[in-house]
mmCIF file of C-alpha atoms in Angstrom:
data_model
loop_
_atom_site.group_PDB
_atom_site.id
_atom_site.type_symbol
_atom_site.label_atom_id
_atom_site.label_comp_id
_atom_site.label_asym_id
_atom_site.label_seq_id
_atom_site.Cartn_x
_atom_site.Cartn_y
_atom_site.Cartn_z
ATOM 1 C CA MET A 273 -4.853 -31.190 28.762
ATOM 2 C CA ALA A 274 -6.996 -31.859 25.803
ATOM 3 C CA THR A 275 -8.806 -28.686 24.679
ATOM 4 C CA ASN A 276 -11.503 -27.854 22.230
ATOM 5 C CA ASP A 277 -11.167 -25.955 19.222
ATOM 6 C CA PHE A 278 -14.261 -23.640 19.513
ATOM 7 C CA ILE A 279 -13.096 -21.483 16.522
ATOM 8 C CA SER A 280 -13.096 -24.441 13.927
ATOM 9 C CA ASN A 281 -16.068 -25.778 15.178
ATOM 10 C CA LEU A 282 -18.088 -22.331 14.201
ATOM 11 C CA HIS A 283 -20.183 -22.482 11.050
ATOM 12 C CA ASN A 284 -18.574 -21.534 7.758
ATOM 13 C CA GLU A 285 -20.186 -18.268 7.363
ATOM 14 C CA VAL A 286 -18.905 -17.090 10.405
ATOM 15 C CA LEU A 287 -15.111 -18.177 9.672
ATOM 16 C CA ALA A 288 -15.461 -16.912 6.361
ATOM 17 C CA ARG A 289 -16.412 -13.464 7.805
ATOM 18 C CA ILE A 290 -13.497 -13.659 10.265
ATOM 19 C CA ILE A 291 -11.202 -14.799 7.389
ATOM 20 C CA SER A 292 -12.480 -11.499 5.509
ATOM 21 C CA ASP A 293 -10.610 -9.160 7.928
ATOM 22 C CA LEU A 294 -7.748 -10.570 7.025
ATOM 23 C CA PRO A 295 -5.274 -9.285 4.080
ATOM 24 C CA ALA A 296 -5.590 -11.666 1.161
ATOM 25 C CA ILE A 297 -2.155 -13.580 1.714
ATOM 26 C CA GLU A 298 -2.825 -14.186 5.264
ATOM 27 C CA ALA A 299 -6.335 -15.243 4.676
ATOM 28 C CA ILE A 300 -5.090 -18.335 2.114
ATOM 29 C CA ARG A 301 -2.558 -19.116 4.438
ATOM 30 C CA THR A 302 -5.369 -20.480 6.754
ATOM 31 C CA THR A 303 -5.487 -23.385 4.717
ATOM 32 C CA LEU A 304 -2.854 -24.528 6.486
ATOM 33 C CA LEU A 305 -4.634 -24.878 9.773
ATOM 34 C CA SER A 306 -6.727 -27.898 8.937
ATOM 35 C CA LYS A 307 -8.673 -29.676 6.487
ATOM 36 C CA ARG A 308 -11.535 -27.577 8.286
ATOM 37 C CA TRP A 309 -10.067 -24.552 6.669
ATOM 38 C CA LYS A 310 -9.079 -25.667 3.503
ATOM 39 C CA ASP A 311 -11.219 -23.677 1.282
ATOM 40 C CA LEU A 312 -12.993 -21.456 3.356
ATOM 41 C CA TRP A 313 -10.757 -18.160 2.303
ATOM 42 C CA ARG A 314 -12.619 -18.978 -1.219
ATOM 43 C CA TYR A 315 -15.779 -17.514 0.301
ATOM 44 C CA ALA A 316 -14.249 -14.308 2.023
ATOM 45 C CA SER A 317 -16.568 -11.285 1.229
ATOM 46 C CA ARG A 318 -13.366 -8.940 1.308
ATOM 47 C CA LEU A 319 -9.898 -9.121 -0.218
ATOM 48 C CA ASP A 320 -7.161 -6.753 0.416
ATOM 49 C CA PHE A 321 -4.168 -7.747 -1.578
ATOM 50 C CA ASP A 322 -1.638 -5.893 0.763
ATOM 51 C CA PRO A 323 1.788 -6.460 0.805
ATOM 52 C CA LYS A 324 2.327 -6.417 4.504
ATOM 53 C CA GLY A 325 1.940 -9.854 5.013
ATOM 54 C CA VAL A 326 5.012 -10.757 2.483
ATOM 55 C CA ARG A 327 7.575 -9.931 4.793
ATOM 56 C CA LYS A 328 6.073 -12.022 7.401
ATOM 57 C CA LEU A 329 5.702 -15.337 4.871
ATOM 58 C CA TYR A 330 9.039 -14.789 3.178
ATOM 59 C CA GLY A 331 11.120 -13.385 6.122
ATOM 60 C CA ASP A 332 14.383 -11.187 5.502
ATOM 61 C CA ASP A 333 14.604 -12.606 2.036
ATOM 62 C CA ILE A 334 12.868 -9.458 0.861
ATOM 63 C CA ASP A 335 14.810 -6.045 1.331
ATOM 64 C CA ASP A 336 12.953 -4.191 -1.349
ATOM 65 C CA PRO A 337 9.269 -3.054 -0.702
ATOM 66 C CA ARG A 338 8.670 -2.938 -4.362
ATOM 67 C CA GLU A 339 9.284 -6.923 -4.338
ATOM 68 C CA GLU A 340 6.981 -7.137 -1.562
ATOM 69 C CA ILE A 341 4.324 -5.489 -3.544
ATOM 70 C CA SER A 342 5.631 -7.508 -6.993
ATOM 71 C CA ARG A 343 5.019 -10.920 -5.042
ATOM 72 C CA VAL A 344 1.599 -10.269 -4.104
ATOM 73 C CA VAL A 345 0.348 -8.714 -7.359
ATOM 74 C CA LYS A 346 1.854 -11.668 -9.680
ATOM 75 C CA ASN A 347 -0.686 -13.773 -7.617
ATOM 76 C CA ILE A 348 -3.761 -11.757 -7.941
ATOM 77 C CA GLU A 349 -5.300 -13.213 -11.069
ATOM 78 C CA ASN A 350 -4.925 -16.550 -9.774
ATOM 79 C CA VAL A 351 -6.422 -15.821 -6.502
ATOM 80 C CA LEU A 352 -9.568 -13.931 -8.007
ATOM 81 C CA LEU A 353 -10.100 -16.926 -10.475
ATOM 82 C CA SER A 354 -9.764 -19.270 -7.422
ATOM 83 C CA HIS A 355 -12.389 -17.274 -5.266
ATOM 84 C CA LYS A 356 -15.873 -18.481 -5.197
ATOM 85 C CA ARG A 357 -18.196 -15.764 -4.202
ATOM 86 C CA ASN A 358 -19.095 -12.195 -4.991
ATOM 87 C CA LEU A 359 -17.213 -9.616 -2.973
ATOM 88 C CA ILE A 360 -18.156 -6.693 -1.032
ATOM 89 C CA SER A 361 -14.813 -5.089 -1.318
ATOM 90 C CA CYS A 362 -11.573 -5.482 -2.829
ATOM 91 C CA ARG A 363 -8.257 -3.594 -2.449
ATOM 92 C CA ILE A 364 -5.126 -3.737 -4.709
ATOM 93 C CA VAL A 365 -1.580 -2.388 -3.971
ATOM 94 C CA HIS A 366 0.477 -2.311 -6.985
ATOM 95 C CA LEU A 367 3.517 -0.767 -8.780
ATOM 96 C CA LEU A 368 3.466 1.815 -11.665
ATOM 97 C CA SER A 369 4.141 -1.292 -14.164
ATOM 98 C CA SER A 370 0.674 -2.540 -13.651
ATOM 99 C CA CYS A 371 -1.209 0.519 -15.038
ATOM 100 C CA ARG A 372 1.052 0.325 -18.107
ATOM 101 C CA ASN A 373 0.746 -3.257 -18.951
ATOM 102 C CA GLY A 374 -3.208 -3.291 -18.579
ATOM 103 C CA ASP A 375 -3.329 -5.175 -15.301
ATOM 104 C CA VAL A 376 -5.453 -2.453 -13.541
ATOM 105 C CA GLU A 377 -7.965 -2.433 -16.141
ATOM 106 C CA LYS A 378 -8.426 -6.121 -16.402
ATOM 107 C CA TRP A 379 -8.730 -6.334 -12.718
ATOM 108 C CA ILE A 380 -11.371 -3.719 -12.736
ATOM 109 C CA LYS A 381 -13.166 -5.142 -15.356
ATOM 110 C CA TYR A 382 -13.180 -8.851 -13.718
ATOM 111 C CA LEU A 383 -14.010 -7.554 -10.157
ATOM 112 C CA THR A 384 -16.892 -5.261 -11.584
ATOM 113 C CA SER A 385 -18.474 -7.847 -13.993
ATOM 114 C CA GLU A 386 -17.676 -11.439 -12.264
ATOM 115 C CA LYS A 387 -17.445 -10.288 -8.754
ATOM 116 C CA LYS A 388 -20.184 -7.643 -8.827
ATOM 117 C CA VAL A 389 -17.996 -6.015 -6.461
ATOM 118 C CA GLN A 390 -19.598 -3.086 -4.061
ATOM 119 C CA GLU A 391 -16.392 -1.071 -3.119
ATOM 120 C CA LEU A 392 -13.109 -0.907 -5.023
ATOM 121 C CA ALA A 393 -9.836 0.739 -3.556
ATOM 122 C CA PHE A 394 -6.403 1.194 -5.643
ATOM 123 C CA ARG A 395 -3.042 2.190 -4.706
ATOM 124 C CA CYS A 396 -0.271 2.682 -6.844
ATOM 125 C CA ASP A 397 2.625 2.059 -4.142
ATOM 126 C CA ASP A 398 5.994 3.111 -6.038
ATOM 127 C CA PHE A 399 8.120 5.466 -3.833
ATOM 128 C CA GLN A 400 6.262 8.811 -3.729
ATOM 129 C CA HIS A 401 8.956 10.907 -5.394
ATOM 130 C CA GLN A 402 9.115 8.656 -8.561
ATOM 131 C CA PHE A 403 5.055 9.245 -8.703
ATOM 132 C CA TYR A 404 5.040 13.078 -8.391
ATOM 133 C CA ARG A 405 7.897 13.345 -11.115
ATOM 134 C CA ARG A 406 5.981 10.814 -13.630
ATOM 135 C CA SER A 407 2.748 12.286 -12.942
ATOM 136 C CA ARG A 408 3.525 15.618 -13.861
ATOM 137 C CA SER A 409 4.572 14.059 -17.281
ATOM 138 C CA GLY A 410 1.667 12.782 -18.166
ATOM 139 C CA LEU A 411 1.419 8.905 -16.616
ATOM 140 C CA GLY A 412 -2.375 8.760 -16.265
ATOM 141 C CA LEU A 413 -4.500 6.146 -15.272
ATOM 142 C CA ASN A 414 -6.059 5.205 -18.826
ATOM 143 C CA LEU A 415 -9.292 3.397 -18.692
ATOM 144 C CA PRO A 416 -12.374 2.824 -21.079
ATOM 145 C CA SER A 417 -14.919 4.975 -20.965
ATOM 146 C CA GLY A 418 -17.802 3.817 -18.400
ATOM 147 C CA ILE A 419 -15.481 1.234 -16.778
ATOM 148 C CA PHE A 420 -17.088 2.186 -13.461
ATOM 149 C CA SER A 421 -20.584 1.745 -14.479
ATOM 150 C CA CYS A 422 -21.450 -1.626 -12.933
ATOM 151 C CA GLU A 423 -24.627 -1.645 -11.189
ATOM 152 C CA THR A 424 -23.156 -2.947 -7.801
ATOM 153 C CA LEU A 425 -20.338 -0.241 -7.434
ATOM 154 C CA GLN A 426 -20.885 1.919 -4.926
ATOM 155 C CA SER A 427 -17.631 3.376 -3.616
ATOM 156 C CA LEU A 428 -14.118 3.840 -5.276
ATOM 157 C CA GLU A 429 -10.979 4.874 -3.802
ATOM 158 C CA PHE A 430 -7.710 5.912 -5.523
ATOM 159 C CA THR A 431 -4.352 6.772 -4.346
ATOM 160 C CA HIS A 432 -1.204 7.814 -6.276
ATOM 161 C CA TYR A 433 -2.699 8.274 -9.793
ATOM 162 C CA SER A 434 -3.064 10.850 -12.467
ATOM 163 C CA ILE A 435 -6.759 11.440 -13.454
ATOM 164 C CA ARG A 436 -6.744 12.899 -16.654
ATOM 165 C CA SER A 437 -10.575 12.215 -18.082
ATOM 166 C CA ASP A 438 -14.077 11.689 -16.763
ATOM 167 C CA SER A 439 -14.490 9.256 -19.444
ATOM 168 C CA PRO A 440 -14.222 6.186 -16.913
ATOM 169 C CA PHE A 441 -17.010 7.442 -14.889
ATOM 170 C CA HIS A 442 -19.288 8.003 -17.832
ATOM 171 C CA HIS A 443 -22.653 6.389 -16.742
ATOM 172 C CA CYS A 444 -21.607 5.768 -13.365
ATOM 173 C CA HIS A 445 -25.366 5.608 -11.772
ATOM 174 C CA ASN A 446 -24.659 3.839 -8.701
ATOM 175 C CA LEU A 447 -21.394 5.355 -7.138
ATOM 176 C CA LYS A 448 -21.727 6.803 -4.036
ATOM 177 C CA THR A 449 -18.831 7.486 -2.385
ATOM 178 C CA LEU A 450 -15.355 8.640 -4.467
ATOM 179 C CA LYS A 451 -12.274 9.223 -2.680
ATOM 180 C CA LEU A 452 -9.120 10.711 -4.179
ATOM 181 C CA TYR A 453 -5.791 10.610 -2.468
ATOM 182 C CA HIS A 454 -2.576 12.185 -3.748
ATOM 183 C CA CYS A 455 -4.326 12.267 -7.414
ATOM 184 C CA ALA A 456 -3.265 14.823 -10.082
ATOM 185 C CA ILE A 457 -6.639 15.881 -11.329
ATOM 186 C CA SER A 458 -7.704 19.183 -12.916
ATOM 187 C CA THR A 459 -10.974 21.666 -11.873
ATOM 188 C CA GLU A 460 -12.522 20.519 -14.921
ATOM 189 C CA THR A 461 -12.173 16.788 -14.812
ATOM 190 C CA LEU A 462 -12.887 16.783 -10.942
ATOM 191 C CA GLU A 463 -16.401 18.641 -11.871
ATOM 192 C CA ALA A 464 -17.311 16.600 -14.520
ATOM 193 C CA ILE A 465 -16.707 13.209 -12.734
ATOM 194 C CA VAL A 466 -18.846 14.984 -9.943
ATOM 195 C CA SER A 467 -21.482 15.213 -12.882
ATOM 196 C CA CYS A 468 -20.889 11.885 -14.208
ATOM 197 C CA CYS A 469 -22.188 10.445 -10.585
ATOM 198 C CA ASP A 470 -25.657 10.970 -10.469
ATOM 199 C CA LEU A 471 -26.055 9.580 -6.798
ATOM 200 C CA LEU A 472 -22.543 10.787 -5.601
ATOM 201 C CA GLU A 473 -23.163 11.490 -1.957
ATOM 202 C CA HIS A 474 -19.392 11.444 -0.413
ATOM 203 C CA LEU A 475 -16.550 13.136 -1.841
ATOM 204 C CA SER A 476 -12.941 13.249 -0.388
ATOM 205 C CA VAL A 477 -10.294 14.990 -2.096
ATOM 206 C CA CYS A 478 -6.756 14.983 -0.500
ATOM 207 C CA SER A 479 -3.308 16.108 -1.304
ATOM 208 C CA SER A 480 -3.401 16.598 -5.281
ATOM 209 C CA PRO A 481 0.159 17.352 -6.729
ATOM 210 C CA SER A 482 -1.311 19.291 -9.260
ATOM 211 C CA ARG A 483 -2.422 22.783 -8.579
ATOM 212 C CA LEU A 484 -6.318 22.925 -8.816
ATOM 213 C CA LYS A 485 -7.116 26.305 -9.863
ATOM 214 C CA GLN A 486 -10.470 25.962 -8.455
ATOM 215 C CA VAL A 487 -12.217 23.340 -6.474
ATOM 216 C CA ARG A 488 -16.011 23.423 -8.151
ATOM 217 C CA ILE A 489 -18.646 20.986 -6.911
ATOM 218 C CA PHE A 490 -22.030 21.109 -8.546
ATOM 219 C CA SER A 491 -24.563 18.646 -7.292
ATOM 220 C CA GLN A 492 -27.794 17.662 -6.130
ATOM 221 C CA THR A 493 -26.964 14.551 -4.284
ATOM 222 C CA VAL A 494 -23.444 15.121 -2.695
ATOM 223 C CA LYS A 495 -23.961 15.279 1.204
ATOM 224 C CA THR A 496 -20.390 15.194 2.821
ATOM 225 C CA VAL A 497 -17.359 16.785 1.261
ATOM 226 C CA GLU A 498 -13.790 16.582 2.664
ATOM 227 C CA LEU A 499 -10.814 18.645 1.363
ATOM 228 C CA GLU A 500 -7.683 18.264 2.665
ATOM 229 C CA SER A 501 -3.974 19.653 1.708
ATOM 230 C CA LEU A 502 -5.335 21.312 -1.497
ATOM 231 C CA ARG A 503 -3.657 24.507 -3.285
ATOM 232 C CA SER A 504 -6.613 26.421 -5.026
ATOM 233 C CA GLN A 505 -7.571 29.976 -5.498
ATOM 234 C CA GLY A 506 -11.000 29.328 -4.520
ATOM 235 C CA ILE A 507 -14.060 26.804 -3.519
ATOM 236 C CA TYR A 508 -17.277 26.847 -5.053
ATOM 237 C CA LEU A 509 -19.753 24.602 -3.773
ATOM 238 C CA SER A 510 -23.660 24.338 -4.720
ATOM 239 C CA THR A 511 -25.489 21.335 -3.764
ATOM 240 C CA GLN A 512 -28.726 21.283 -2.046
ATOM 241 C CA SER A 513 -28.131 17.953 -0.147
ATOM 242 C CA LEU A 514 -25.065 19.176 1.476
ATOM 243 C CA GLY A 515 -24.914 18.503 5.104
ATOM 244 C CA VAL A 516 -21.303 18.248 6.159
ATOM 245 C CA LEU A 517 -18.055 20.070 4.782
ATOM 246 C CA VAL A 518 -14.754 19.467 6.000
ATOM 247 C CA LEU A 519 -11.619 21.618 5.195
ATOM 248 C CA HIS A 520 -8.318 20.362 6.318
ATOM 249 C CA SER A 521 -4.676 22.276 5.738
ATOM 250 C CA MET A 522 -6.020 24.187 2.515
ATOM 251 C CA LYS A 523 -4.382 26.701 0.575
ATOM 252 C CA PHE A 524 -6.709 29.182 -0.942
ATOM 253 C CA GLN A 525 -8.073 32.739 -0.569
ATOM 254 C CA ALA A 526 -10.257 32.403 2.136
ATOM 255 C CA LYS A 527 -13.016 35.096 0.505
ATOM 256 C CA ASN A 528 -13.107 32.852 -2.514
ATOM 257 C CA LEU A 529 -15.175 30.630 -0.431
ATOM 258 C CA VAL A 530 -18.641 30.119 -1.933
ATOM 259 C CA ILE A 531 -21.074 27.960 -0.451
ATOM 260 C CA HIS A 532 -24.661 27.831 -1.921
ATOM 261 C CA ALA A 533 -26.143 24.694 0.393
ATOM 262 C CA PRO A 534 -29.318 25.424 2.328
ATOM 263 C CA ASN A 535 -28.877 22.164 4.771
ATOM 264 C CA LEU A 536 -25.285 22.472 5.683
ATOM 265 C CA ARG A 537 -25.225 21.606 9.413
ATOM 266 C CA VAL A 538 -21.755 20.889 10.003
ATOM 267 C CA PHE A 539 -18.806 22.776 8.778
ATOM 268 C CA THR A 540 -15.225 22.046 10.200
ATOM 269 C CA ALA A 541 -11.907 23.979 9.278
ATOM 270 C CA THR A 542 -8.594 22.552 10.790
ATOM 271 C CA ARG A 543 -5.075 22.699 9.911
ATOM 272 C CA LYS A 544 -2.017 20.982 10.708
ATOM 273 C CA PRO A 545 0.421 22.263 13.392
ATOM 274 C CA ILE A 546 2.133 25.161 12.882
ATOM 275 C CA THR A 547 5.753 24.793 11.471
ATOM 276 C CA LYS A 548 8.159 26.748 9.265
ATOM 277 C CA ASN A 549 6.461 25.432 5.962
ATOM 278 C CA SER A 550 2.919 25.936 6.805
ATOM 279 C CA ASP A 551 2.917 29.650 6.632
ATOM 280 C CA ASN A 552 1.103 29.324 2.825
ATOM 281 C CA ILE A 553 -1.879 27.405 4.623
ATOM 282 C CA THR A 554 -5.094 29.605 4.944
ATOM 283 C CA LYS A 555 -5.558 30.439 8.632
ATOM 284 C CA ILE A 556 -8.646 29.465 10.685
ATOM 285 C CA ALA A 557 -9.298 32.906 11.759
ATOM 286 C CA GLU A 558 -9.200 33.814 7.907
ATOM 287 C CA ILE A 559 -11.759 31.562 7.115
ATOM 288 C CA LEU A 560 -13.962 32.342 10.163
ATOM 289 C CA GLU A 561 -13.677 35.707 9.049
ATOM 290 C CA TYR A 562 -16.098 35.192 5.899
ATOM 291 C CA CYS A 563 -18.262 32.866 7.859
ATOM 292 C CA THR A 564 -20.980 35.402 7.625
ATOM 293 C CA HIS A 565 -20.935 34.760 3.711
ATOM 294 C CA LEU A 566 -20.612 31.292 3.618
ATOM 295 C CA LEU A 567 -24.227 30.262 3.212
ATOM 296 C CA VAL A 568 -25.868 31.920 0.507
ATOM 297 C CA SER A 569 -29.469 30.791 -0.120
ATOM 298 C CA ILE A 570 -30.157 29.581 -3.851
#
């Protein structure tokens, strides 16, 4: 019995929106469906260069996870040049070599200047034990000053990098969301980055491999702060706009939790399930003991 292909009969904009939710490699494969789908991926509003689709494409020929990532990375430039519209978001997973050879810088410049991207996410997905060992020896994310000053850029996410300077964030006047996961960063650099971002509203910092002496956040615009699995001597927040504070499995002295936030409405403190390795995590009871001192009027 013949059936109608209702999906192919949808408007191009609708199909492009559907394709936008696929990993980039899967989105490009839709060109094989029919002539109707041939160029639709070029108008996707989101590109996710995730290696998960590579194994489906090449089968069991790939045993090394780094090979999966490499096959995606080598096609990123061609895909971006073939793409026809501005991007809402782009996510790129790559290896350490892309930091060394300048690919990361090249991608950022193209996406911000040519694609007017609004949301950027980068993940250095080499084996984690290699990352941590090399991050301590100084392998940093070396980017030009002000590279994130694009007028359209509103959200940045970095996973597994060593961020040693705030200079890439200079003149970053439009960024509203910053997420740093497993990034080596100092107290001074984090504080300076927040100061550079005039309109920053949401900040997430999770699992820094380096010990932060202190977490210091001073801002008039930050509304949400999420801190997870950080080791620090203390947390000092001063922001008129802060409405939500989330602390998860933090290691710090509870008495050194100082918050100047007259508009704080939600405060959440949680910890991972208790194990033999979680003794150093600050207990919720210790944090609650100092709750009467959490809000200090400015």
